Short mmCIF file of C-alpha atoms and ligand atoms in Angstrom, two decimals:
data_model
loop_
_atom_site.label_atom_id
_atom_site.label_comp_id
_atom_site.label_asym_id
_atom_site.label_seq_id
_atom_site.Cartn_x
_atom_site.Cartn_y
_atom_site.Cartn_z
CA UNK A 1 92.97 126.48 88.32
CA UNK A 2 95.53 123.53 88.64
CA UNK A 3 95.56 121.18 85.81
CA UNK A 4 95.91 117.07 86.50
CA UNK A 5 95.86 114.82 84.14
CA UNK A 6 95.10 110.54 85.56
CA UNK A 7 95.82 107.54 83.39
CA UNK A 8 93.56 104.43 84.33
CA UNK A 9 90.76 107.29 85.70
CA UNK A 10 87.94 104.53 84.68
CA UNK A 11 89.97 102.23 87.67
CA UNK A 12 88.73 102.12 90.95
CA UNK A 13 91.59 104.85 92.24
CA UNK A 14 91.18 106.87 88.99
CA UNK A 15 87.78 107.71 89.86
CA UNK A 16 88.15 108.44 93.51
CA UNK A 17 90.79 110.47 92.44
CA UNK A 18 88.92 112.48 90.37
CA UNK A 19 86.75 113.21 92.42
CA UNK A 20 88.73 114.53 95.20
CA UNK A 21 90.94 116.56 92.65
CA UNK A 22 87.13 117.99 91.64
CA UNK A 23 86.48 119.04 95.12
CA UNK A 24 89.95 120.43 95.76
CA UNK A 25 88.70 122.95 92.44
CA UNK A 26 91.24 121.41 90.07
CA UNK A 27 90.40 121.04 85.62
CA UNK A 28 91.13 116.98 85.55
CA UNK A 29 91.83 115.47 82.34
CA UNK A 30 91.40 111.37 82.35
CA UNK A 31 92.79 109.37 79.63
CA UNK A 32 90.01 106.52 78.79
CA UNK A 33 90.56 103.33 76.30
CA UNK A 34 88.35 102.94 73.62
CA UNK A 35 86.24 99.92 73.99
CA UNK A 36 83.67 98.03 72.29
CA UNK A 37 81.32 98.69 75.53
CA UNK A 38 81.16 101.54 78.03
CA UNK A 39 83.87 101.70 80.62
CA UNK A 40 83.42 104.59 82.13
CA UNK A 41 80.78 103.40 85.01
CA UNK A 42 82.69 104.37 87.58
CA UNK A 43 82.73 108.06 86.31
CA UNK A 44 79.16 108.51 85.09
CA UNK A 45 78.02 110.58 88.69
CA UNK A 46 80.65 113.23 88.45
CA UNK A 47 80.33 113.74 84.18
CA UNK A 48 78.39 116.36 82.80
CA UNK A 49 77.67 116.32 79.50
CA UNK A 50 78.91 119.34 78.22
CA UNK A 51 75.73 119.44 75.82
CA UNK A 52 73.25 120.00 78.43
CA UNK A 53 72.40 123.48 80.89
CA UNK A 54 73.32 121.60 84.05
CA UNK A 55 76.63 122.75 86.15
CA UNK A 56 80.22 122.83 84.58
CA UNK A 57 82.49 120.02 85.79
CA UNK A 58 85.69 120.48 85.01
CA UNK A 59 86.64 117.03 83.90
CA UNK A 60 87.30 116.07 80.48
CA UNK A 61 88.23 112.73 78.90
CA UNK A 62 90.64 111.67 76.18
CA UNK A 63 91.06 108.76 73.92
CA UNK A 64 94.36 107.31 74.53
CA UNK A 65 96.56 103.63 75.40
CA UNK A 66 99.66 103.23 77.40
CA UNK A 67 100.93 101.31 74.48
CA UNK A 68 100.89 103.93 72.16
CA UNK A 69 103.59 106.87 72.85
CA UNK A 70 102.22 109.22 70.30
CA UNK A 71 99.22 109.79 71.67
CA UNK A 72 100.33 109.56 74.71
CA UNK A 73 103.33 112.80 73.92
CA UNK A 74 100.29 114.47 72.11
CA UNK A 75 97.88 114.43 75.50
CA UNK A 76 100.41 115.76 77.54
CA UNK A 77 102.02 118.47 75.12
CA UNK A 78 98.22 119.11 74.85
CA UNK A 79 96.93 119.39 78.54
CA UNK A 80 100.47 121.06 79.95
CA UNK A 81 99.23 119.59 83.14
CA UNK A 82 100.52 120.58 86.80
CA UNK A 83 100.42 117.18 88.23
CA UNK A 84 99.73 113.38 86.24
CA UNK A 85 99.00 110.37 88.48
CA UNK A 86 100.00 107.56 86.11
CA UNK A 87 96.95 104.99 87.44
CA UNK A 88 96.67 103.08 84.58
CA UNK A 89 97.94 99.14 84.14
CA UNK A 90 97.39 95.93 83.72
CA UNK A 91 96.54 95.24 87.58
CA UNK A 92 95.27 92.03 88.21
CA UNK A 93 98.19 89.61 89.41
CA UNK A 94 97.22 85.93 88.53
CA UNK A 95 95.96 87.64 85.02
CA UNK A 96 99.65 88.60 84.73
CA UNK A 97 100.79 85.29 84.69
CA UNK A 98 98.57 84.69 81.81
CA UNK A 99 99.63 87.67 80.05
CA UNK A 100 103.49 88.29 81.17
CA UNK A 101 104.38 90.08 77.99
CA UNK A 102 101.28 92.14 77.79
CA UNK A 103 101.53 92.66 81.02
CA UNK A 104 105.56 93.71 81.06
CA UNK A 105 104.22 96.18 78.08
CA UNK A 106 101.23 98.18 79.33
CA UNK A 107 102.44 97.99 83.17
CA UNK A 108 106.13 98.49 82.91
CA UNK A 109 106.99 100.09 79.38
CA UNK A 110 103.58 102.62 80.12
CA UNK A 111 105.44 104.15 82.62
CA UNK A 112 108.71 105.14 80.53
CA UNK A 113 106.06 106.30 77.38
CA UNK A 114 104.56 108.27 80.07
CA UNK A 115 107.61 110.11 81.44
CA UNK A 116 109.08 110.19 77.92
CA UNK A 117 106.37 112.05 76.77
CA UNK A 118 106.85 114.71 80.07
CA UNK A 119 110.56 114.88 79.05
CA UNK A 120 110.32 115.32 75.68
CA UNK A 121 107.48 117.73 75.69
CA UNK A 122 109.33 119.74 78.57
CA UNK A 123 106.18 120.04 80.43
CA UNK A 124 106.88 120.46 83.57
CA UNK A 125 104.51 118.24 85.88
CA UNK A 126 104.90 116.75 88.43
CA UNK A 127 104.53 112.82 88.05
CA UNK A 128 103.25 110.07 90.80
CA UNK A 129 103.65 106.20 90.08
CA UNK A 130 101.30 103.93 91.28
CA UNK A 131 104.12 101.67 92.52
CA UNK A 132 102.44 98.26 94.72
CA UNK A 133 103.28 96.44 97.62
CA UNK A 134 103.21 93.36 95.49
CA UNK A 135 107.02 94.20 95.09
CA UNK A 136 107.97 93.32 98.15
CA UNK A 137 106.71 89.88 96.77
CA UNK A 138 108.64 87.39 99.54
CA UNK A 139 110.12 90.14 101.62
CA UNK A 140 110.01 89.15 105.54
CA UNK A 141 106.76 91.49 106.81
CA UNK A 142 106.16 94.37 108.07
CA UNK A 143 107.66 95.66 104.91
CA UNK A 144 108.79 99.94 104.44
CA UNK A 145 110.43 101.91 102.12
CA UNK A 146 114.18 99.99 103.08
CA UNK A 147 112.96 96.53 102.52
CA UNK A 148 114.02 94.93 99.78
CA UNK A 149 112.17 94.57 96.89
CA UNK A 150 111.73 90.28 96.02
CA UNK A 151 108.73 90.40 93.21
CA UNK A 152 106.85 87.11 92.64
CA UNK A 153 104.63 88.12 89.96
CA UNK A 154 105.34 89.20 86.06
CA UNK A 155 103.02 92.41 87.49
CA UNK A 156 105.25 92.64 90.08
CA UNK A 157 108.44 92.65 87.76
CA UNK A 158 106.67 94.90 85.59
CA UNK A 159 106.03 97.35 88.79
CA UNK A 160 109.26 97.43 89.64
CA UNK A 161 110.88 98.27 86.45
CA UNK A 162 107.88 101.26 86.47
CA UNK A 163 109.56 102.04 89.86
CA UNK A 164 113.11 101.87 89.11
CA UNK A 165 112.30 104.43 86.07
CA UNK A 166 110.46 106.67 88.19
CA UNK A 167 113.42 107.23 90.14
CA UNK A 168 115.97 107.37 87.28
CA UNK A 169 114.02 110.06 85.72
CA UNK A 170 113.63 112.20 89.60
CA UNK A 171 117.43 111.80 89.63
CA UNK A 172 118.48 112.00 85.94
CA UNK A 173 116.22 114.94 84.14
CA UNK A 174 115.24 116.19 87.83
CA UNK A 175 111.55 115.75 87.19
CA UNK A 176 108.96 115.77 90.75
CA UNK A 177 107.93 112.15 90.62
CA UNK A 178 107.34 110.10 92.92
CA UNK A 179 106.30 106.32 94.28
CA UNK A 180 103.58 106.07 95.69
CA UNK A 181 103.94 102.07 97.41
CA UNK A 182 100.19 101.36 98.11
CA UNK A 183 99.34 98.01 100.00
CA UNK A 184 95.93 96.87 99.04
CA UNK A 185 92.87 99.04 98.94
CA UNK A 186 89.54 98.25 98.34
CA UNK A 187 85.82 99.87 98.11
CA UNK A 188 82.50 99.19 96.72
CA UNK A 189 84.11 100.04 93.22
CA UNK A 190 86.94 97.84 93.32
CA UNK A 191 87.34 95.35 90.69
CA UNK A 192 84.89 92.67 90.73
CA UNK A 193 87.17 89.56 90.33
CA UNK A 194 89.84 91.07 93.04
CA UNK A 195 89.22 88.35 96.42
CA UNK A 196 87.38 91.20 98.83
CA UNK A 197 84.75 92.53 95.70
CA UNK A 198 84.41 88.42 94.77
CA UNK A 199 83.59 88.11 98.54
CA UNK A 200 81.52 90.38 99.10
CA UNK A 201 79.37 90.33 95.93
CA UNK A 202 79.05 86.74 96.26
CA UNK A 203 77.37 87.39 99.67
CA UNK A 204 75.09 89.52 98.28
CA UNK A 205 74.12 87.50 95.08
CA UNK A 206 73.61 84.23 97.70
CA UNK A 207 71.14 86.55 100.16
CA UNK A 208 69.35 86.87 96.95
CA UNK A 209 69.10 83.33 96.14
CA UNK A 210 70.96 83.89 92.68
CA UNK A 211 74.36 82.35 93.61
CA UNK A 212 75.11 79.12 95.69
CA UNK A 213 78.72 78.72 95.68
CA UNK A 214 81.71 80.10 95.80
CA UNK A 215 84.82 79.35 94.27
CA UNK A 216 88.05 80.79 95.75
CA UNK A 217 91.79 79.87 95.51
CA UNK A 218 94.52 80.03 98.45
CA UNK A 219 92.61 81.06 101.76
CA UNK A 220 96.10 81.87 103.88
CA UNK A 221 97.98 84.74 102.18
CA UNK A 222 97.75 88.05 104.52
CA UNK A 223 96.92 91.23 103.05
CA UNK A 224 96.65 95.22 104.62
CA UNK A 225 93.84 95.78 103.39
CA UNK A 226 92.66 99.41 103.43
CA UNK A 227 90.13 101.94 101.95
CA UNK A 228 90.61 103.22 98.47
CA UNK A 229 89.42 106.83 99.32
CA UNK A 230 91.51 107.29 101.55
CA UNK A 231 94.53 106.26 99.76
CA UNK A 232 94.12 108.72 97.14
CA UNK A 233 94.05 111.88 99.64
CA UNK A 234 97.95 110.22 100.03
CA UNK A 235 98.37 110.30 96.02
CA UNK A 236 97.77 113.56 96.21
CA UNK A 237 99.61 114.53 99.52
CA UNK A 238 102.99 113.37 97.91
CA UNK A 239 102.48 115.42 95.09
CA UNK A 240 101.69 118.53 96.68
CA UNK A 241 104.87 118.77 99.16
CA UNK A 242 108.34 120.41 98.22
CA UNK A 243 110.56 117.97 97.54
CA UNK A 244 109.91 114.50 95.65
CA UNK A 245 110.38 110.87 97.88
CA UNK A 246 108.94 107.94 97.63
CA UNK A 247 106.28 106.15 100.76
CA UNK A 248 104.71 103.23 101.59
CA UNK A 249 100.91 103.77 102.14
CA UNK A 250 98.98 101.32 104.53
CA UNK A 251 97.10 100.22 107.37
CA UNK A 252 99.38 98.16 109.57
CA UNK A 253 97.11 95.68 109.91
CA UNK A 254 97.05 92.26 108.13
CA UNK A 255 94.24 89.03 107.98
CA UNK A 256 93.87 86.24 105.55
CA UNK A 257 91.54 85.41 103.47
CA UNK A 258 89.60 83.41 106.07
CA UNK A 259 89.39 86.77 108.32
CA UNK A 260 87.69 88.38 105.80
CA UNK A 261 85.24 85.66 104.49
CA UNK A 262 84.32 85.49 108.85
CA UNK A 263 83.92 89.15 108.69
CA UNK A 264 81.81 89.68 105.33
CA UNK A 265 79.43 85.85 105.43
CA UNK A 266 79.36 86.64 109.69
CA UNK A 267 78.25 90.32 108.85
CA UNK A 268 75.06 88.59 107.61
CA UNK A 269 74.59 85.48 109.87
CA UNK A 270 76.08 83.19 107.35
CA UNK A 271 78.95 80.51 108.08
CA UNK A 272 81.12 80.79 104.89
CA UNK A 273 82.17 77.03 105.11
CA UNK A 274 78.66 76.64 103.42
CA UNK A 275 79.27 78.39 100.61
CA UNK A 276 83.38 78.42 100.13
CA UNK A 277 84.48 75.72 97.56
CA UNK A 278 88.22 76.37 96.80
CA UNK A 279 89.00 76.13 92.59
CA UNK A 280 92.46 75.23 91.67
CA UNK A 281 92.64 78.16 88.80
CA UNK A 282 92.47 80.65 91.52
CA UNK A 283 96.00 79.78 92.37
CA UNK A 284 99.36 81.66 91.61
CA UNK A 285 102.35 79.72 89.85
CA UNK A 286 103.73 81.81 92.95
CA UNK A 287 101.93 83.02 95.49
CA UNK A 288 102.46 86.39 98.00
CA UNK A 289 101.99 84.87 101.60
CA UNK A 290 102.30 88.13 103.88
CA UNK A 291 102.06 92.03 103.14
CA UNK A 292 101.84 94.22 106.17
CA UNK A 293 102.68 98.11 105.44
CA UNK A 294 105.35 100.05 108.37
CA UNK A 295 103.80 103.43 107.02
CA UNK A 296 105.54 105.44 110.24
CA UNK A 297 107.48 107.68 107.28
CA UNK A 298 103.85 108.48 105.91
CA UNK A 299 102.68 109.27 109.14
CA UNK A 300 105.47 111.78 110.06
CA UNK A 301 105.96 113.32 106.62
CA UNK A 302 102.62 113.58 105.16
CA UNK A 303 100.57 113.48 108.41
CA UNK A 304 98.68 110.23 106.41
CA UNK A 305 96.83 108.28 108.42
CA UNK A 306 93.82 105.65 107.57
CA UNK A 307 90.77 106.17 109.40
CA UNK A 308 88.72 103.03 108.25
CA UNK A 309 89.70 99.56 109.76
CA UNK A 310 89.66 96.05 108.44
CA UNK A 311 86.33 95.22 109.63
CA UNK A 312 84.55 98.41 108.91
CA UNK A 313 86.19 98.21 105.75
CA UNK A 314 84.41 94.78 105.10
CA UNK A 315 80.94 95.92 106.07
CA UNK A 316 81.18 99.14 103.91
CA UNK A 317 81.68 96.84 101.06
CA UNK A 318 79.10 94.02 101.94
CA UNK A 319 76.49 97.55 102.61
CA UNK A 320 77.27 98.61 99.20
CA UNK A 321 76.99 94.83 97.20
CA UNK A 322 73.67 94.14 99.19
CA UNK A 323 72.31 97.47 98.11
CA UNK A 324 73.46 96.89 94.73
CA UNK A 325 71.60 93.33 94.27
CA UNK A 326 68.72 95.41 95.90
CA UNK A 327 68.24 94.34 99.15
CA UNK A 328 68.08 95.82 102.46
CA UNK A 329 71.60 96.26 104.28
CA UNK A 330 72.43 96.04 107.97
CA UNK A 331 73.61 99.51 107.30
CA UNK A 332 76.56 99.99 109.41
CA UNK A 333 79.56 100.62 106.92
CA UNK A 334 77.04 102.50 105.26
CA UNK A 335 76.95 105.00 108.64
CA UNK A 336 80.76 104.92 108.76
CA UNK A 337 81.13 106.42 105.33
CA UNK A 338 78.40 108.71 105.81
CA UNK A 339 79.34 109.94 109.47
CA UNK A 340 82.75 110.24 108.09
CA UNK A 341 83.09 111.52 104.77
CA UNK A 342 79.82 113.36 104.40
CA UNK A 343 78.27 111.12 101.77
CA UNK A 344 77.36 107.69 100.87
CA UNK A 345 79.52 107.43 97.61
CA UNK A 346 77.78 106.55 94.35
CA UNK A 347 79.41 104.37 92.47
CA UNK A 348 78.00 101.67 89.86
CA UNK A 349 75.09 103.31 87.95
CA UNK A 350 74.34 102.13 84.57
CA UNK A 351 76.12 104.19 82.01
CA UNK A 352 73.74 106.74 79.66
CA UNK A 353 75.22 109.14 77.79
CA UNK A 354 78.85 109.98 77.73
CA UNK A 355 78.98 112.14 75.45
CA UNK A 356 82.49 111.30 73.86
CA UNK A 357 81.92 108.21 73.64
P1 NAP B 1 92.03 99.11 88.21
O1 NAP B 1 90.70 99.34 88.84
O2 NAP B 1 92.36 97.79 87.64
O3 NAP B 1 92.21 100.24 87.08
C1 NAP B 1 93.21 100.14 86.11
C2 NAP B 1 93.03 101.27 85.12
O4 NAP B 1 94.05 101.15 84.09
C3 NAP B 1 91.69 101.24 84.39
O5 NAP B 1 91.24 102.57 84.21
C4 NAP B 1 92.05 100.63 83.05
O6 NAP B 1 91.18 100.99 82.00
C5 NAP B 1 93.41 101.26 82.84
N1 NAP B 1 94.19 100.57 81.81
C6 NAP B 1 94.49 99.25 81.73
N2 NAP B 1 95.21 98.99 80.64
C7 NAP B 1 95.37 100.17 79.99
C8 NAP B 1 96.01 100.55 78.78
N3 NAP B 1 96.62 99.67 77.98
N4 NAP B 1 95.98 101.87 78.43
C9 NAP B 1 95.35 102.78 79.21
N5 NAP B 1 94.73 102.46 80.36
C10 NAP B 1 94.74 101.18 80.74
O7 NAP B 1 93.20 99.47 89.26
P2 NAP B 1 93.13 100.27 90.64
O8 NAP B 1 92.80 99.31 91.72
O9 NAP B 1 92.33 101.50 90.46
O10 NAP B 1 94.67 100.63 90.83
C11 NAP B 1 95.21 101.83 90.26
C12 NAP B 1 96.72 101.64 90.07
O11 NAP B 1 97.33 101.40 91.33
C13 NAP B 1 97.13 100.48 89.18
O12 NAP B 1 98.31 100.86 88.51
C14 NAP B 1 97.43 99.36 90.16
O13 NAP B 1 98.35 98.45 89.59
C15 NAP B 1 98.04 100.16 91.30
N6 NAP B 1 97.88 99.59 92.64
C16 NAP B 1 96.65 99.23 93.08
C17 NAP B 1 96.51 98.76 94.38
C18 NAP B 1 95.17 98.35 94.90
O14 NAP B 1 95.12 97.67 95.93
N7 NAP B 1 94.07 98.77 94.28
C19 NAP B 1 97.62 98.70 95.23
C20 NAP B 1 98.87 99.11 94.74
C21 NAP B 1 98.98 99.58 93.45
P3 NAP B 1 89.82 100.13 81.69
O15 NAP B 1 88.80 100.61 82.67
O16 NAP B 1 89.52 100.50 80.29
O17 NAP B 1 90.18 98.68 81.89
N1 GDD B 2 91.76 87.56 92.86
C1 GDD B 2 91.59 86.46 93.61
N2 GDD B 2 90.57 85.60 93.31
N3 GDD B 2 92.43 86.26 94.64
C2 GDD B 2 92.22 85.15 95.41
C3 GDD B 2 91.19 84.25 95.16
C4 GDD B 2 90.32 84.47 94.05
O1 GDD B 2 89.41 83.72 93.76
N4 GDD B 2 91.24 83.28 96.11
C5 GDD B 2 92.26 83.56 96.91
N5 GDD B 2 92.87 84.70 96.49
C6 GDD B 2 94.06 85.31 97.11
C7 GDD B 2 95.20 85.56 96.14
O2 GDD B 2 95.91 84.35 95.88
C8 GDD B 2 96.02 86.59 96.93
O3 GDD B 2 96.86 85.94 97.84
C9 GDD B 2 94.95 87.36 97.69
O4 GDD B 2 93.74 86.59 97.61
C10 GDD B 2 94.67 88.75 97.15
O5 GDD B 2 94.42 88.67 95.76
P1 GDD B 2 93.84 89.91 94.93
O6 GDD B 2 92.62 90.42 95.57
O7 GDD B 2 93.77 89.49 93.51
O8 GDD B 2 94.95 91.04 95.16
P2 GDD B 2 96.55 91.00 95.04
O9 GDD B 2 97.08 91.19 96.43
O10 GDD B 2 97.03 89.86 94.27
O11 GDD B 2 96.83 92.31 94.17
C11 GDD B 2 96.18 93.54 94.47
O12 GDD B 2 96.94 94.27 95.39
C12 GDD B 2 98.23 94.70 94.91
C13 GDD B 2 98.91 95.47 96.07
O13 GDD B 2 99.49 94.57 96.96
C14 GDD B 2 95.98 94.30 93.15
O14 GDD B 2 95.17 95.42 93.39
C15 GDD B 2 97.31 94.79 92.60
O15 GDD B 2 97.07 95.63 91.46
C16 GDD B 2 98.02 95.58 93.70
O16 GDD B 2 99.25 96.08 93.23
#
């Protein structure tokens, strides 16, 4: 049984992640942050209590923080994994201009604790970086593995630096890691204050009468938006090739903000100039006006391709947030995931009883 060990598995990624290493019959090991509440929602479906006489799931959790190395040596000497998807970071943009330092520490200096700890324990796994189109910051669109990197964020800075490292430590110590360059993905478990989850929840919360505006910032940035799921299969397609190289991971397709507030209000008969007040705070010191992924190298090498679009994207998300509030959903991203990948995916139950917690 192949061992994998994901930082930030309580993330959106982390937990589709798990799950598909589950399926694929692998022991995953998750490294969780202790917190004052539960944060492990996201998780809850797949755990098993080990306590109880239902099946074995071969997922276990560990206490652990990017910003502290011993532990971090300790897991990994621990584990011995086969393969670590380094997940985990601050990841919300405008929060890193808030938080630059913070940011620079968990985002940018977690990475080099990470593969400090695989060097110096002299496990030998093999490492994937969850590197971010936000790099490419101001780069002229479409943007592939040759553009030039022009970051516009502290995150972004911080990213780079994590990629930069990743590829010091392929070429210097000759470790398999990799960059995985991921334009944005979403899902019904994406973060809630990310712009497609604040869209789409807030349609759901004003069809229930409990929200009547909402506040956004710039409405003209383009973004490739694509579908988390699927975007892990290409985590772990990169790792499980022979030799290590870095790939850019989209859809080809870009819209603004406005596209997708048309798509998600129009999905439910509602004209989102109602409802759309634009907030100031929402804005970036320095905004990213245009990502649109050339994934052709993914295509040929990895035989990646995304099979959700933009707009069934944003009905799969406005199913799920309607369901959520409780009310009946027109139902037809709900039919794509099913037809597609077998299942509705469960995703936001109330946390019970995990048991290391
Ligand atoms: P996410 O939902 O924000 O998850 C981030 C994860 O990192 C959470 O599990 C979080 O734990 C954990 N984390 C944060 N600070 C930590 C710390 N100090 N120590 C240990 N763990 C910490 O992010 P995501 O959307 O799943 O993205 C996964 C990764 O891909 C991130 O590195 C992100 O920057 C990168 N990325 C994402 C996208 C995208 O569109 N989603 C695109 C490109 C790259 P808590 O649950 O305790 O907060
Ligand atoms: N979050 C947010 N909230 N964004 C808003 C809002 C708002 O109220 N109003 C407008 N936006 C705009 C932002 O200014 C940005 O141009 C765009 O919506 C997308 O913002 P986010 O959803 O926060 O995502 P992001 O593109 O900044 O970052 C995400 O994608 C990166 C990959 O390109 C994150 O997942 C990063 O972690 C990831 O690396």
């Amino acid at each position: 049984m192949k061992k994998a060990l994901i930082t930030g598995i309580t993330g959106q990624d982390g937990s589709y992640l798990a799950e598909l290493l589950l399926s694929k019959g692998y022991e995953v090991h998750g490294m969780i942050r202790r917190a004052s509440t539960f944060n492990t929602r996201r998780l809850d479906h797949i755990y098993h209590d080990p306590h109880g006489n239902g099946e074995e799931v071969h997922l276990y959790l560990h206490y652990g923080d990017l910003t502290a190395s011993d532990t971090l040596l300790d897991i990994i000497y621990n584990i011995r994994p086969d393969e670590i998807y380094h997940l985990g970071a601050q990841s919300h943009v405008r929060v890193s201009f808030d938080m630059p330092e913070f940011t620079g520490d968990v985002t940018g200096l977690g990475t080099v604790r990470i593969l400090e700890a695989i060097r110096k324990s002299g496990v030998k796994a093999r490492y994937y970086q969850a590197s971010s189109s936000e790099m490419f910051g101001g780069a002229k669109p479409p943007q592939n593995e040759q553009t030039p990197f022009e970051p516009r964020s502290p995150y972004a800075a911080a990213k780079l630096y994590a990629y930069w490292l990743t590829r010091n430590y392929r070429e210097g110590y000759s470790i398999f890691a990799v960059n995985g360059i991921l334009f944005n993905h979403e899902s019904p478990r994406r973060g809630e204050t990310f712009v497609t989850r604040k869209i789409t929840r807030a349609v759901a919360a004003i069809m229930a009468g409990q929200q009547r505006y909402l506040y956004l910032g710039n409405l003209d940035s383009r973004r490739d938006w694509g579908y988390a799921p699927e975007y892990v299969e290409a985590m772990w397609m990169m790792l499980n090739r022979d030799q290590p190289d870095d790939f850019v991971i989209g859809t080809g397709e870009a819209h603004t903000i406005r596209e997708f507030l048309d798509e998600a209000f129009g999905y439910v008969n509602l004209d989102w100039h109602d409802y759309v007040r634009i907030d100031a705070r929402y804005f970036r010191p320095t905004e990213v006006d245009y990502l649109l992924a050339d994934a052709a190298k993914a295509r040929r090498e990895l035989g990646w391709e995304p099979r959700v679009r933009f707009r069934e994207l944003v009905r799969i998300m406005v199913d799920a947030d309607l369901e959520l509030i409780g009310l009946p959903c027109p139902g037809e991203g709900k039919r794509i995931v099913e037809e597609r990948f077998g299942q509705w995916h469960r995703w936001d139950q109330q946390v019970v009883s995990m048991d290391n917690h």
